[in-house]
PDB file of C-alpha atoms in Angstrom:
ATOM      1  CA  GLN A 104       0.000   0.000   0.000  1.00  0.00           C
ATOM      2  CA  GLY A 105       2.797   2.426   0.873  1.00  0.00           C
ATOM      3  CA  HIS A 106       4.540   2.055  -2.473  1.00  0.00           C
ATOM      4  CA  GLU A 107       1.290   2.521  -4.379  1.00  0.00           C
ATOM      5  CA  ILE A 108       0.494   5.632  -2.356  1.00  0.00           C
ATOM      6  CA  VAL A 109       3.925   7.116  -3.144  1.00  0.00           C
ATOM      7  CA  GLY A 110       3.602   6.300  -6.847  1.00  0.00           C
ATOM      8  CA  ASN A 111       0.089   7.698  -7.128  1.00  0.00           C
ATOM      9  CA  MET A 112       0.841  10.920  -5.253  1.00  0.00           C
ATOM     10  CA  ALA A 113       3.976  11.463  -7.334  1.00  0.00           C
ATOM     11  CA  TRP A 114       1.925  10.984 -10.524  1.00  0.00           C
ATOM     12  CA  PHE A 115      -0.369  13.880  -9.650  1.00  0.00           C
ATOM     13  CA  LEU A 116       2.662  16.145  -9.240  1.00  0.00           C
ATOM     14  CA  LEU A 117       4.068  15.455 -12.709  1.00  0.00           C
ATOM     15  CA  SER A 118       3.800  17.769 -15.669  1.00  0.00           C
ATOM     16  CA  GLU A 119       1.665  16.567 -18.569  1.00  0.00           C
ATOM     17  CA  SER A 120       4.713  16.053 -20.792  1.00  0.00           C
ATOM     18  CA  THR A 121       6.389  13.855 -18.175  1.00  0.00           C
ATOM     19  CA  LYS A 122       3.173  11.883 -17.676  1.00  0.00           C
ATOM     20  CA  ASP A 123       3.075  11.271 -21.437  1.00  0.00           C
ATOM     21  CA  GLN A 124       6.630   9.959 -21.369  1.00  0.00           C
ATOM     22  CA  VAL A 125       5.896   7.626 -18.453  1.00  0.00           C
ATOM     23  CA  VAL A 126       2.884   6.206 -20.283  1.00  0.00           C
ATOM     24  CA  SER A 127       4.976   5.753 -23.417  1.00  0.00           C
ATOM     25  CA  ILE A 128       7.891   4.078 -21.615  1.00  0.00           C
ATOM     26  CA  LEU A 129       5.574   1.657 -19.850  1.00  0.00           C
ATOM     27  CA  ASN A 130       3.344   1.190 -22.902  1.00  0.00           C
ATOM     28  CA  TRP A 131       0.610   1.574 -20.299  1.00  0.00           C
ATOM     29  CA  THR A 132      -3.113   1.566 -20.848  1.00  0.00           C
ATOM     30  CA  LYS A 133      -5.917   1.659 -18.292  1.00  0.00           C
ATOM     31  CA  ALA A 134      -6.931  -1.798 -19.414  1.00  0.00           C
ATOM     32  CA  ASP A 135      -3.622  -3.116 -18.065  1.00  0.00           C
ATOM     33  CA  GLU A 136      -4.495  -2.174 -14.489  1.00  0.00           C
ATOM     34  CA  ASN A 137      -6.722  -4.270 -12.251  1.00  0.00           C
ATOM     35  CA  ASP A 138      -7.003  -1.485  -9.679  1.00  0.00           C
ATOM     36  CA  GLU A 139      -8.993   1.248 -11.399  1.00  0.00           C
ATOM     37  CA  ASP A 140      -7.701   3.832  -8.917  1.00  0.00           C
ATOM     38  CA  CYS A 141      -4.027   3.129  -9.643  1.00  0.00           C
ATOM     39  CA  THR A 142      -2.034   5.510 -11.816  1.00  0.00           C
ATOM     40  CA  PRO A 143       0.757   4.293 -14.109  1.00  0.00           C
ATOM     41  CA  LEU A 144       3.333   4.911 -11.363  1.00  0.00           C
ATOM     42  CA  GLY A 145       1.172   3.274  -8.707  1.00  0.00           C
ATOM     43  CA  SER A 146       0.699   0.228 -10.910  1.00  0.00           C
ATOM     44  CA  ILE A 147       4.471  -0.459 -11.112  1.00  0.00           C
ATOM     45  CA  ALA A 148       5.375   0.565  -7.576  1.00  0.00           C
ATOM     46  CA  ASP A 149       5.577  -3.030  -6.259  1.00  0.00           C
ATOM     47  CA  TRP A 150       7.282  -4.545  -9.297  1.00  0.00           C
ATOM     48  CA  ALA A 151      10.772  -4.518  -7.764  1.00  0.00           C
ATOM     49  CA  ASP A 152       9.562  -6.449  -4.708  1.00  0.00           C
ATOM     50  CA  ILE A 153       7.962  -9.080  -6.923  1.00  0.00           C
ATOM     51  CA  VAL A 154      10.965  -9.697  -9.205  1.00  0.00           C
ATOM     52  CA  ARG A 155      13.562  -9.793  -6.415  1.00  0.00           C
ATOM     53  CA  ARG A 156      12.180 -13.299  -5.715  1.00  0.00           C
ATOM     54  CA  TRP A 157      12.894 -14.379  -9.290  1.00  0.00           C
ATOM     55  CA  HIS A 158      16.261 -15.973 -10.026  1.00  0.00           C
ATOM     56  CA  GLU A 159      17.119 -13.510 -12.781  1.00  0.00           C
ATOM     57  CA  TYR A 160      16.611 -10.535 -10.460  1.00  0.00           C
ATOM     58  CA  SER A 161      17.920 -12.023  -7.201  1.00  0.00           C
ATOM     59  CA  TRP A 162      20.990  -9.786  -7.528  1.00  0.00           C
ATOM     60  CA  SER A 163      18.758  -6.762  -6.844  1.00  0.00           C
ATOM     61  CA  ALA A 164      17.924  -7.694  -3.220  1.00  0.00           C
ATOM     62  CA  PRO A 165      20.707  -5.534  -1.628  1.00  0.00           C
ATOM     63  CA  LEU A 166      19.477  -2.511  -3.578  1.00  0.00           C
ATOM     64  CA  HIS A 167      16.321  -2.211  -1.475  1.00  0.00           C
ATOM     65  CA  PHE A 168      18.010  -0.969   1.689  1.00  0.00           C
ATOM     66  CA  ILE A 169      20.938   0.686   3.440  1.00  0.00           C
ATOM     67  CA  ASP A 170      22.730  -1.389   6.048  1.00  0.00           C
ATOM     68  CA  VAL A 171      24.287   0.895   8.648  1.00  0.00           C
ATOM     69  CA  ARG A 172      27.250  -1.252   9.682  1.00  0.00           C
ATOM     70  CA  ASP A 173      26.648  -1.222  13.410  1.00  0.00           C
ATOM     71  CA  ASP A 174      28.647  -4.458  13.562  1.00  0.00           C
ATOM     72  CA  LEU A 175      31.735  -2.341  12.786  1.00  0.00           C
ATOM     73  CA  ILE A 176      30.942   0.365  15.349  1.00  0.00           C
ATOM     74  CA  GLU A 177      32.290   0.006  18.873  1.00  0.00           C
ATOM     75  CA  GLY A 178      29.393  -0.550  21.248  1.00  0.00           C
ATOM     76  CA  GLY A 179      26.932  -0.959  18.378  1.00  0.00           C
ATOM     77  CA  CYS A 180      23.996   1.375  17.733  1.00  0.00           C
ATOM     78  CA  ARG A 181      21.343   1.172  20.419  1.00  0.00           C
ATOM     79  CA  VAL A 182      19.007   4.087  21.037  1.00  0.00           C
ATOM     80  CA  ASP A 183      20.490   4.444  24.523  1.00  0.00           C
ATOM     81  CA  HIS A 184      24.027   4.340  23.107  1.00  0.00           C
ATOM     82  CA  LEU A 185      24.307   6.061  19.736  1.00  0.00           C
ATOM     83  CA  ALA A 186      27.894   6.601  18.686  1.00  0.00           C
ATOM     84  CA  ASP A 187      28.698   9.440  16.297  1.00  0.00           C
ATOM     85  CA  ALA A 188      29.308   6.796  13.636  1.00  0.00           C
ATOM     86  CA  CYS A 189      25.675   5.592  13.816  1.00  0.00           C
ATOM     87  CA  ILE A 190      24.700   7.480  10.657  1.00  0.00           C
ATOM     88  CA  PHE A 191      24.591   6.637   6.968  1.00  0.00           C
ATOM     89  CA  ASP A 192      28.186   6.747   5.756  1.00  0.00           C
ATOM     90  CA  TYR A 193      28.046   6.258   1.974  1.00  0.00           C
ATOM     91  CA  GLU A 194      31.607   4.938   1.635  1.00  0.00           C
ATOM     92  CA  ARG A 195      31.173   2.436   4.474  1.00  0.00           C
ATOM     93  CA  ASP A 196      27.523   1.445   3.952  1.00  0.00           C
ATOM     94  CA  CYS A 197      27.140   1.613   0.159  1.00  0.00           C
ATOM     95  CA  VAL A 198      30.264   0.016  -1.275  1.00  0.00           C
ATOM     96  CA  ASP A 199      30.220  -0.005  -5.092  1.00  0.00           C
ATOM     97  CA  ASP A 200      26.799   1.738  -4.982  1.00  0.00           C
ATOM     98  CA  MET A 201      25.225  -1.519  -3.755  1.00  0.00           C
ATOM     99  CA  CYS A 202      22.512   0.010  -1.615  1.00  0.00           C
ATOM    100  CA  VAL A 203      19.245   1.821  -2.234  1.00  0.00           C
ATOM    101  CA  ALA A 204      20.931   5.245  -2.413  1.00  0.00           C
ATOM    102  CA  GLY A 205      23.338   4.066  -5.108  1.00  0.00           C
ATOM    103  CA  ALA A 206      20.528   2.308  -6.950  1.00  0.00           C
ATOM    104  CA  ILE A 207      18.477   5.514  -7.111  1.00  0.00           C
ATOM    105  CA  MET A 208      21.398   7.443  -8.601  1.00  0.00           C
ATOM    106  CA  ASN A 209      22.194   4.766 -11.151  1.00  0.00           C
ATOM    107  CA  TYR A 210      18.614   4.141 -12.274  1.00  0.00           C
ATOM    108  CA  THR A 211      17.920   7.871 -12.539  1.00  0.00           C
ATOM    109  CA  ALA A 212      20.911   8.204 -14.864  1.00  0.00           C
ATOM    110  CA  SER A 213      19.861   5.089 -16.794  1.00  0.00           C
ATOM    111  CA  LEU A 214      16.313   6.356 -17.224  1.00  0.00           C
ATOM    112  CA  HIS A 215      17.518   9.710 -18.511  1.00  0.00           C
ATOM    113  CA  ARG A 216      19.858   7.993 -20.969  1.00  0.00           C
ATOM    114  CA  ASP A 217      17.787   5.061 -22.211  1.00  0.00           C
ATOM    115  CA  LEU A 218      14.143   5.824 -21.328  1.00  0.00           C
ATOM    116  CA  ASP A 219      13.678   2.151 -20.398  1.00  0.00           C
ATOM    117  CA  ASP A 220      10.864   0.645 -18.387  1.00  0.00           C
ATOM    118  CA  VAL A 221      13.075  -1.413 -16.039  1.00  0.00           C
ATOM    119  CA  SER A 222      14.891   1.700 -14.832  1.00  0.00           C
ATOM    120  CA  LEU A 223      11.587   3.481 -14.294  1.00  0.00           C
ATOM    121  CA  LYS A 224      10.148   0.557 -12.332  1.00  0.00           C
ATOM    122  CA  PHE A 225      13.199   0.186 -10.106  1.00  0.00           C
ATOM    123  CA  LEU A 226      13.471   3.929  -9.528  1.00  0.00           C
ATOM    124  CA  THR A 227       9.813   4.281  -8.550  1.00  0.00           C
ATOM    125  CA  HIS A 228      10.161   1.531  -5.965  1.00  0.00           C
ATOM    126  CA  PHE A 229      13.551   2.499  -4.569  1.00  0.00           C
ATOM    127  CA  VAL A 230      12.604   6.112  -3.859  1.00  0.00           C
ATOM    128  CA  GLY A 231       9.826   4.689  -1.703  1.00  0.00           C
ATOM    129  CA  ASP A 232      12.225   2.278   0.006  1.00  0.00           C
ATOM    130  CA  ILE A 233      14.858   4.842   0.992  1.00  0.00           C
ATOM    131  CA  HIS A 234      12.204   6.903   2.777  1.00  0.00           C
ATOM    132  CA  GLN A 235      11.067   3.999   4.999  1.00  0.00           C
ATOM    133  CA  PRO A 236      13.205   4.334   8.150  1.00  0.00           C
ATOM    134  CA  LEU A 237      13.796   0.617   8.595  1.00  0.00           C
ATOM    135  CA  HIS A 238      15.117   0.369   5.039  1.00  0.00           C
ATOM    136  CA  ALA A 239      18.033   2.467   6.301  1.00  0.00           C
ATOM    137  CA  SER A 240      18.930   0.927   9.614  1.00  0.00           C
ATOM    138  CA  ARG A 241      21.005  -1.587  11.533  1.00  0.00           C
ATOM    139  CA  THR A 242      22.827  -4.441   9.835  1.00  0.00           C
ATOM    140  CA  THR A 243      22.691  -6.661  12.902  1.00  0.00           C
ATOM    141  CA  ASP A 244      18.890  -6.958  13.021  1.00  0.00           C
ATOM    142  CA  ARG A 245      18.369  -6.712   9.254  1.00  0.00           C
ATOM    143  CA  GLY A 246      16.377  -3.514   9.542  1.00  0.00           C
ATOM    144  CA  GLY A 247      14.149  -4.826  12.314  1.00  0.00           C
ATOM    145  CA  ILE A 248      13.313  -8.111  10.601  1.00  0.00           C
ATOM    146  CA  THR A 249      14.765 -10.186  13.468  1.00  0.00           C
ATOM    147  CA  ILE A 250      12.941  -8.122  16.122  1.00  0.00           C
ATOM    148  CA  HIS A 251       9.503  -9.643  16.766  1.00  0.00           C
ATOM    149  CA  VAL A 252       6.900  -7.461  18.462  1.00  0.00           C
ATOM    150  CA  HIS A 253       3.207  -7.458  19.307  1.00  0.00           C
ATOM    151  CA  PHE A 254       1.605  -4.567  17.421  1.00  0.00           C
ATOM    152  CA  PRO A 255      -1.856  -3.117  18.264  1.00  0.00           C
ATOM    153  CA  THR A 256      -3.727  -3.593  15.000  1.00  0.00           C
ATOM    154  CA  HIS A 257      -7.048  -2.326  16.392  1.00  0.00           C
ATOM    155  CA  PRO A 258      -7.904   1.130  17.815  1.00  0.00           C
ATOM    156  CA  SER A 259      -9.201  -0.378  21.053  1.00  0.00           C
ATOM    157  CA  THR A 260      -5.966  -0.461  23.015  1.00  0.00           C
ATOM    158  CA  GLY A 261      -4.942  -3.882  24.219  1.00  0.00           C
ATOM    159  CA  LEU A 262      -7.798  -5.774  22.587  1.00  0.00           C
ATOM    160  CA  ARG A 263      -5.995  -7.013  19.517  1.00  0.00           C
ATOM    161  CA  HIS A 264      -2.283  -7.435  18.992  1.00  0.00           C
ATOM    162  CA  ARG A 265      -0.575  -9.196  16.136  1.00  0.00           C
ATOM    163  CA  LYS A 266       2.861 -10.768  16.374  1.00  0.00           C
ATOM    164  CA  VAL A 267       4.955  -9.388  13.513  1.00  0.00           C
ATOM    165  CA  ASN A 268       8.508  -8.238  12.952  1.00  0.00           C
ATOM    166  CA  LEU A 269       9.327  -4.581  13.550  1.00  0.00           C
ATOM    167  CA  HIS A 270      10.219  -4.023   9.900  1.00  0.00           C
ATOM    168  CA  SER A 271       6.751  -5.032   8.748  1.00  0.00           C
ATOM    169  CA  VAL A 272       5.180  -2.678  11.310  1.00  0.00           C
ATOM    170  CA  TRP A 273       6.737   0.182   9.328  1.00  0.00           C
ATOM    171  CA  ASP A 274       6.339  -1.405   5.909  1.00  0.00           C
ATOM    172  CA  ASP A 275       2.709  -2.405   6.325  1.00  0.00           C
ATOM    173  CA  PHE A 276       0.839  -2.378   9.606  1.00  0.00           C
ATOM    174  CA  ILE A 277       0.944   1.295  10.621  1.00  0.00           C
ATOM    175  CA  ILE A 278      -0.329   2.229   7.151  1.00  0.00           C
ATOM    176  CA  GLU A 279      -2.946  -0.523   7.082  1.00  0.00           C
ATOM    177  CA  ARG A 280      -4.338   0.325  10.522  1.00  0.00           C
ATOM    178  CA  CYS A 281      -4.746   4.002   9.598  1.00  0.00           C
ATOM    179  CA  MET A 282      -6.252   3.168   6.222  1.00  0.00           C
ATOM    180  CA  ASN A 283      -8.672   0.571   7.592  1.00  0.00           C
ATOM    181  CA  TYR A 284      -9.956   2.367  10.669  1.00  0.00           C
ATOM    182  CA  ASP A 285      -9.631   6.055   9.754  1.00  0.00           C
ATOM    183  CA  HIS A 286     -10.309   5.983   6.008  1.00  0.00           C
ATOM    184  CA  GLY A 287     -12.957   3.320   5.483  1.00  0.00           C
ATOM    185  CA  GLU A 288     -10.521   0.605   4.340  1.00  0.00           C
ATOM    186  CA  SER A 289      -9.845   2.690   1.227  1.00  0.00           C
ATOM    187  CA  ARG A 290      -6.335   3.340  -0.010  1.00  0.00           C
ATOM    188  CA  THR A 291      -7.755   5.958  -2.369  1.00  0.00           C
ATOM    189  CA  VAL A 292      -9.403   7.927   0.446  1.00  0.00           C
ATOM    190  CA  TYR A 293      -6.243   7.746   2.570  1.00  0.00           C
ATOM    191  CA  GLU A 294      -4.112   8.752  -0.383  1.00  0.00           C
ATOM    192  CA  LYS A 295      -6.304  11.785  -1.077  1.00  0.00           C
ATOM    193  CA  SER A 296      -6.061  12.864   2.561  1.00  0.00           C
ATOM    194  CA  LEU A 297      -2.256  12.578   2.508  1.00  0.00           C
ATOM    195  CA  PHE A 298      -2.013  14.457  -0.785  1.00  0.00           C
ATOM    196  CA  GLU A 299      -4.233  17.316   0.389  1.00  0.00           C
ATOM    197  CA  ASP A 300      -2.246  17.614   3.601  1.00  0.00           C
ATOM    198  CA  MET A 301       1.028  17.568   1.650  1.00  0.00           C
ATOM    199  CA  MET A 302      -0.108  20.423  -0.595  1.00  0.00           C
ATOM    200  CA  SER A 303      -1.669  22.536   2.174  1.00  0.00           C
ATOM    201  CA  ASP A 304      -0.243  25.804   3.462  1.00  0.00           C
ATOM    202  CA  LYS A 305       0.718  24.156   6.746  1.00  0.00           C
ATOM    203  CA  SER A 306       3.069  21.820   4.872  1.00  0.00           C
ATOM    204  CA  THR A 307       4.869  24.557   2.916  1.00  0.00           C
ATOM    205  CA  ALA A 308       8.034  24.341   5.024  1.00  0.00           C
ATOM    206  CA  ASN A 309       8.173  20.571   4.619  1.00  0.00           C
ATOM    207  CA  ARG A 310       7.734  20.813   0.846  1.00  0.00           C
ATOM    208  CA  GLN A 311      10.497  23.391   0.609  1.00  0.00           C
ATOM    209  CA  HIS A 312      12.810  21.160   2.622  1.00  0.00           C
ATOM    210  CA  TRP A 313      12.038  18.075   0.533  1.00  0.00           C
ATOM    211  CA  LEU A 314      12.579  20.016  -2.689  1.00  0.00           C
ATOM    212  CA  SER A 315      15.802  21.674  -1.505  1.00  0.00           C
ATOM    213  CA  CYS A 316      17.691  18.517  -2.473  1.00  0.00           C
ATOM    214  CA  GLY A 317      15.153  16.623  -4.520  1.00  0.00           C
ATOM    215  CA  SER A 318      17.205  15.050  -7.292  1.00  0.00           C
ATOM    216  CA  GLY A 319      17.870  11.337  -7.262  1.00  0.00           C
ATOM    217  CA  LEU A 320      20.814  11.905  -9.595  1.00  0.00           C
ATOM    218  CA  ARG A 321      22.840  13.717  -6.929  1.00  0.00           C
ATOM    219  CA  LYS A 322      24.894  11.745  -4.416  1.00  0.00           C
ATOM    220  CA  ASP A 323      24.526  14.455  -1.778  1.00  0.00           C
ATOM    221  CA  CYS A 324      20.740  14.289  -2.101  1.00  0.00           C
ATOM    222  CA  VAL A 325      20.305  10.517  -1.876  1.00  0.00           C
ATOM    223  CA  THR A 326      22.792  10.513   1.003  1.00  0.00           C
ATOM    224  CA  ALA A 327      20.669  13.119   2.777  1.00  0.00           C
ATOM    225  CA  TRP A 328      17.517  11.047   2.199  1.00  0.00           C
ATOM    226  CA  GLY A 329      19.234   8.020   3.707  1.00  0.00           C
ATOM    227  CA  LYS A 330      20.470  10.017   6.692  1.00  0.00           C
ATOM    228  CA  GLU A 331      16.935  11.257   7.348  1.00  0.00           C
ATOM    229  CA  SER A 332      15.650   7.682   7.458  1.00  0.00           C
ATOM    230  CA  VAL A 333      18.464   6.503   9.726  1.00  0.00           C
ATOM    231  CA  SER A 334      17.688   9.364  12.095  1.00  0.00           C
ATOM    232  CA  ASP A 335      13.994   8.457  12.125  1.00  0.00           C
ATOM    233  CA  ALA A 336      14.867   4.790  12.635  1.00  0.00           C
ATOM    234  CA  PHE A 337      16.743   5.517  15.854  1.00  0.00           C
ATOM    235  CA  SER A 338      14.420   8.278  17.062  1.00  0.00           C
ATOM    236  CA  TYR A 339      11.126   6.522  16.344  1.00  0.00           C
ATOM    237  CA  ALA A 340      11.246   3.009  14.855  1.00  0.00           C
ATOM    238  CA  TYR A 341      13.719   1.337  17.217  1.00  0.00           C
ATOM    239  CA  GLN A 342      12.789   3.508  20.209  1.00  0.00           C
ATOM    240  CA  ASN A 343       9.865   2.553  22.395  1.00  0.00           C
ATOM    241  CA  VAL A 344       7.592   5.221  23.874  1.00  0.00           C
ATOM    242  CA  ASP A 345       9.532   5.087  27.155  1.00  0.00           C
ATOM    243  CA  GLY A 346      12.791   5.860  25.317  1.00  0.00           C
ATOM    244  CA  THR A 347      14.234   2.353  25.517  1.00  0.00           C
ATOM    245  CA  ASP A 348      15.460   0.187  22.663  1.00  0.00           C
ATOM    246  CA  ILE A 349      12.715  -2.151  21.433  1.00  0.00           C
ATOM    247  CA  GLU A 350      13.685  -5.745  22.139  1.00  0.00           C
ATOM    248  CA  ASP A 351      12.545  -9.016  20.603  1.00  0.00           C
ATOM    249  CA  GLY A 352       9.186  -9.913  22.160  1.00  0.00           C
ATOM    250  CA  THR A 353       8.159  -6.341  23.073  1.00  0.00           C
ATOM    251  CA  THR A 354       4.443  -5.549  23.159  1.00  0.00           C
ATOM    252  CA  LEU A 355       3.997  -2.107  21.605  1.00  0.00           C
ATOM    253  CA  ALA A 356       1.498   0.217  23.247  1.00  0.00           C
ATOM    254  CA  ASP A 357      -1.152   2.062  21.270  1.00  0.00           C
ATOM    255  CA  GLU A 358       0.856   5.224  21.935  1.00  0.00           C
ATOM    256  CA  TYR A 359       3.599   3.823  19.716  1.00  0.00           C
ATOM    257  CA  TYR A 360       1.186   3.704  16.777  1.00  0.00           C
ATOM    258  CA  VAL A 361      -0.284   7.150  17.492  1.00  0.00           C
ATOM    259  CA  THR A 362       3.095   8.877  17.769  1.00  0.00           C
ATOM    260  CA  ARG A 363       4.754   7.042  14.863  1.00  0.00           C
ATOM    261  CA  LEU A 364       1.951   7.468  12.314  1.00  0.00           C
ATOM    262  CA  PRO A 365       2.891  11.121  11.558  1.00  0.00           C
ATOM    263  CA  VAL A 366       6.467   9.991  10.869  1.00  0.00           C
ATOM    264  CA  VAL A 367       5.293   7.340   8.412  1.00  0.00           C
ATOM    265  CA  GLU A 368       3.005   9.825   6.667  1.00  0.00           C
ATOM    266  CA  ARG A 369       5.724  12.460   6.440  1.00  0.00           C
ATOM    267  CA  ARG A 370       8.060   9.952   4.808  1.00  0.00           C
ATOM    268  CA  LEU A 371       5.399   8.891   2.275  1.00  0.00           C
ATOM    269  CA  GLN A 372       4.882  12.534   1.326  1.00  0.00           C
ATOM    270  CA  ALA A 373       8.594  13.257   1.062  1.00  0.00           C
ATOM    271  CA  ALA A 374       9.061  10.207  -1.159  1.00  0.00           C
ATOM    272  CA  ALA A 375       6.256  11.299  -3.486  1.00  0.00           C
ATOM    273  CA  ILE A 376       7.619  14.808  -3.922  1.00  0.00           C
ATOM    274  CA  ARG A 377      11.169  13.611  -4.468  1.00  0.00           C
ATOM    275  CA  LEU A 378      10.094  10.875  -6.887  1.00  0.00           C
ATOM    276  CA  ALA A 379       8.178  13.415  -8.958  1.00  0.00           C
ATOM    277  CA  THR A 380      11.118  15.835  -8.913  1.00  0.00           C
ATOM    278  CA  THR A 381      13.539  13.094  -9.916  1.00  0.00           C
ATOM    279  CA  LEU A 382      11.330  11.931 -12.783  1.00  0.00           C
ATOM    280  CA  GLU A 383      10.890  15.486 -14.061  1.00  0.00           C
ATOM    281  CA  SER A 384      14.662  15.894 -14.304  1.00  0.00           C
ATOM    282  CA  ALA A 385      15.319  12.391 -15.657  1.00  0.00           C
ATOM    283  CA  LEU A 386      12.655  12.674 -18.366  1.00  0.00           C
ATOM    284  CA  CYS A 387      13.140  16.289 -19.371  1.00  0.00           C
ATOM    285  CA  MET A 388      13.385  16.886 -23.091  1.00  0.00           C
ATOM    286  CA  GLN A 389      16.730  18.689 -22.971  1.00  0.00           C
ATOM    287  CA  ASP A 390      20.019  17.606 -21.451  1.00  0.00           C
ATOM    288  CA  CYS A 391      19.425  18.456 -17.772  1.00  0.00           C
TER     289      CYS A 391
END
C-alpha cells in the first residue's frame, strides 16, 4: 500500500509532458491495471519487490536498503548508546553503490539515458524504500526483521495485537491500521487525505525542505535522504515510547502507533515529492 500511495501521489505532481513519457515508456493503458484507482506509477510501484524473488533478479535484493554497519561500530547502535558513527556513511555502507541510495542514482541516470521501463520501475520503488526508516537501519537486526513485536492492530488499546517483525510494522501495519480504521478501508481515500495535507499551506516548510535537495541523480541528495531515514529509525522506529530500545518480544502500546503514524506519513509525502522531482529531471526533453 505504501509504495502505491507514493507512486500515485507522485503521478499527480508530474507535468503533462512527463506523464506522457511515463505512459509511453511503460506502454501503459488503463486496461492493463486491475485497480482502477491506480495511476501508471502506482501500478508499477511493487514490481521490484515481486521480481527480487525471481532468479534472474535475485541480484537486486541488496538494492532495497541501506545497512548501517553497526557491527563495525564500537558498542553498536542502540538508542540508549548512539555513537557518532551511527549514521549513513556512503563509503562504508554503500560500497560499489550496492545500496538503495546508489541504486536511485544509477537508475535515474539510466532512465535519462535510455528511457527504459526497467529503470523506471526500479526507480519508482527504490525512492519509496529509501524513505522507509527501517530500510536504512542496523545491519545486525536486518532492519528490524529479526525483532519480533506485538503490534496493536485495532484502535481499542490492548484488545488485539498481532505478532509481527518490527520491519513489517513500518512497511505495512501502521499504514494498514490508519487506512482501515480512519479511512474506510480505502487506499484511495487515505491517499487523497495525505495528498491534500502535503499540498496545504501548513506543509509549505516541509515541501520546501524536501525540494531543496530533490534530485535522485545527486549523491549528496540521496545521502541526505538516507540520513533522514536513519535518524527516524533511531528516534522513532527502534525507540519505544519510554525511550528504551525495542527488544525481541516487546508488546507495543497504542501510543507507539499514534506517535509514529505522523512519521510514516511524512516519509510517504517526502518520497512522493522527491520521486516526482527526480522523474521530471530524468525525463526532461533537454540535457538536464
